[in-house]
Amino acid sequence: MAGKYDVIVLGAGAAGMMCAIRAGQRGRSVLLLDHAAAPGEKIRISGGGRCNFTNIHAGPKNFLSANPHFAKSALARFTPRDFLAMVESHGIAWHEKTLGQLFCDNSAKDIIYMLTDQMRSAGVDLRLRTEISTVEPVAGGGYRVSTSEGPFEAASLVVATGGKSIPKMGATGFAYRIAEQFGLPLIETRPGLVPLTLDPQLLQRLAPLSGIAAPAEIRHGKTAFREALLFTHRGLSGPAILQISSYWREGDEITVAIEPDVDVFVMLKAARQANGRQSAQTALAEILPKRLAQHFAEGEGISGNMADQGDKRLQQLAAAVQAWPVKPSGSEGYRTAEVTLGGIDTNCLDSKTMQVKTIPGLFFIGECVDVTGWLGGYNFQWAWASGHVAGEAA
Ligand SMILES: Cc1cc2nc3c(=O)[nH]c(=O)nc-3n(C[C@H](O)[C@H](O)[C@H](O)COP(=O)(O)OP(=O)(O)OC[C@H]3O[C@@H](n4cnc5c(N)ncnc54)[C@H](O)[C@@H]3O)c2cc1C
């Protein structure tokens, strides 16, 4: 005999827990299944252990999707303020770090405790360490889920098993397999919010810079982000690179401007005027880390006194610093990507409920759907919002 529930949610991550809470609060009997030993493992490691749980400015513009309008409805119906109200009602201390990013003061675990506490209050039956083998529709309506703990049945099935990012943490791409099984279209998946790698030759030239961070504007076509850039022993990382990586495609070029708030050419001319006997490298080191200043000055073959450098030379040096074209060789892939771009094609989902338009009772939420946020708390906001609206309908 199969255990019977109103709703089965697959995946006890951010989206699955939020959905289970809302459905439970509505009086639905809810079973939440996960193969992991603990719920919300990605929440636990997120935001450097402090969970950037939302972004107060989150809106549709902060998300990538083949259908940019899809996320609007869910994001409007469960807003960053709504999640913040939950956080505050649980007495969790938080702070805004930068650019509207809200973090826990103490630990990401506070968010997990809050969610598991709410699940208990809502009567959600959470079963961990449960392997899911098959999912099938039941004749006459509903779904049967076969698991290592036996079969379960429910009228509604919500798939919240996330994307492919960080397989070491239990990411499986399971949601895409279920989508395929039900004949649903997928938007090609690829790693997002991921460091970019460089070809061995360039990497060798940049090796001395490994570990250096600087403010930068990274541009890809019309999209640009101003945040920190980090040189690593594999290539380029830091928030600005992670952001642009979601827009970048294999073979594309990006443009790097270091210290974008400074006009480097104007600064160099002023330095020449003020002290003609200093080197260009020393002048650059006023605004850049020393090793970076050395790299650019040497790279452009500029040595000797500033007084000996004409405007053209200074312009060339400024361009090297602020209009540096880089062609990444690839990305670090799902191993380190914070998110998976693409996924369940939103055209097959009802944007108000996350239910498959043509298959009653089947829902997809969270990262497995083709809605991917920028870095900065947007991905959790999507998980909360899509989970909430599905929990209202499942
Ligand atoms: C290192 C890191 C840091 C991050 N930091 C932030 C941040 O600070 N702010 C932010 O907004 N976003 C952050 N993100 C992104 C964010 O974690 C995800 O977007 C979010 O967790 C997606 O929620 P989800 O519920 O859809 O999927 P997940 O949180 O991935 O949950 C999916 C659940 O399904 C389970 N599961 C998977 N496959 C199966 C299966 N076959 N059977 C049973 N269970 C299964 C998993 O064990 C997991 O519990 C970060 C991501 C990473 C990797």
PDB file of C-alpha atoms in Angstrom, residues 47 79 134 187 200 266 288 329 368 383:
ATOM      1  CA  GLY A  47      26.754  33.542   1.143  1.00  0.00           C
ATOM      2  CA  THR A  79       8.384  39.719  -2.479  1.00  0.00           C
ATOM      3  CA  THR A 134      10.465   6.459 -10.392  1.00  0.00           C
ATOM      4  CA  ILE A 187      16.026  25.150 -22.497  1.00  0.00           C
ATOM      5  CA  PRO A 200      47.565  28.443 -20.766  1.00  0.00           C
ATOM      6  CA  VAL A 266      43.501  61.864 -17.058  1.00  0.00           C
ATOM      7  CA  LEU A 288      46.096  49.802  -8.642  1.00  0.00           C
ATOM      8  CA  SER A 329      38.789  29.680 -22.819  1.00  0.00           C
ATOM      9  CA  CYS A 368      15.284  23.629 -12.255  1.00  0.00           C
ATOM     10  CA  ALA A 383      13.226  29.834  -4.923  1.00  0.00           C
TER      11      ALA A 383
END
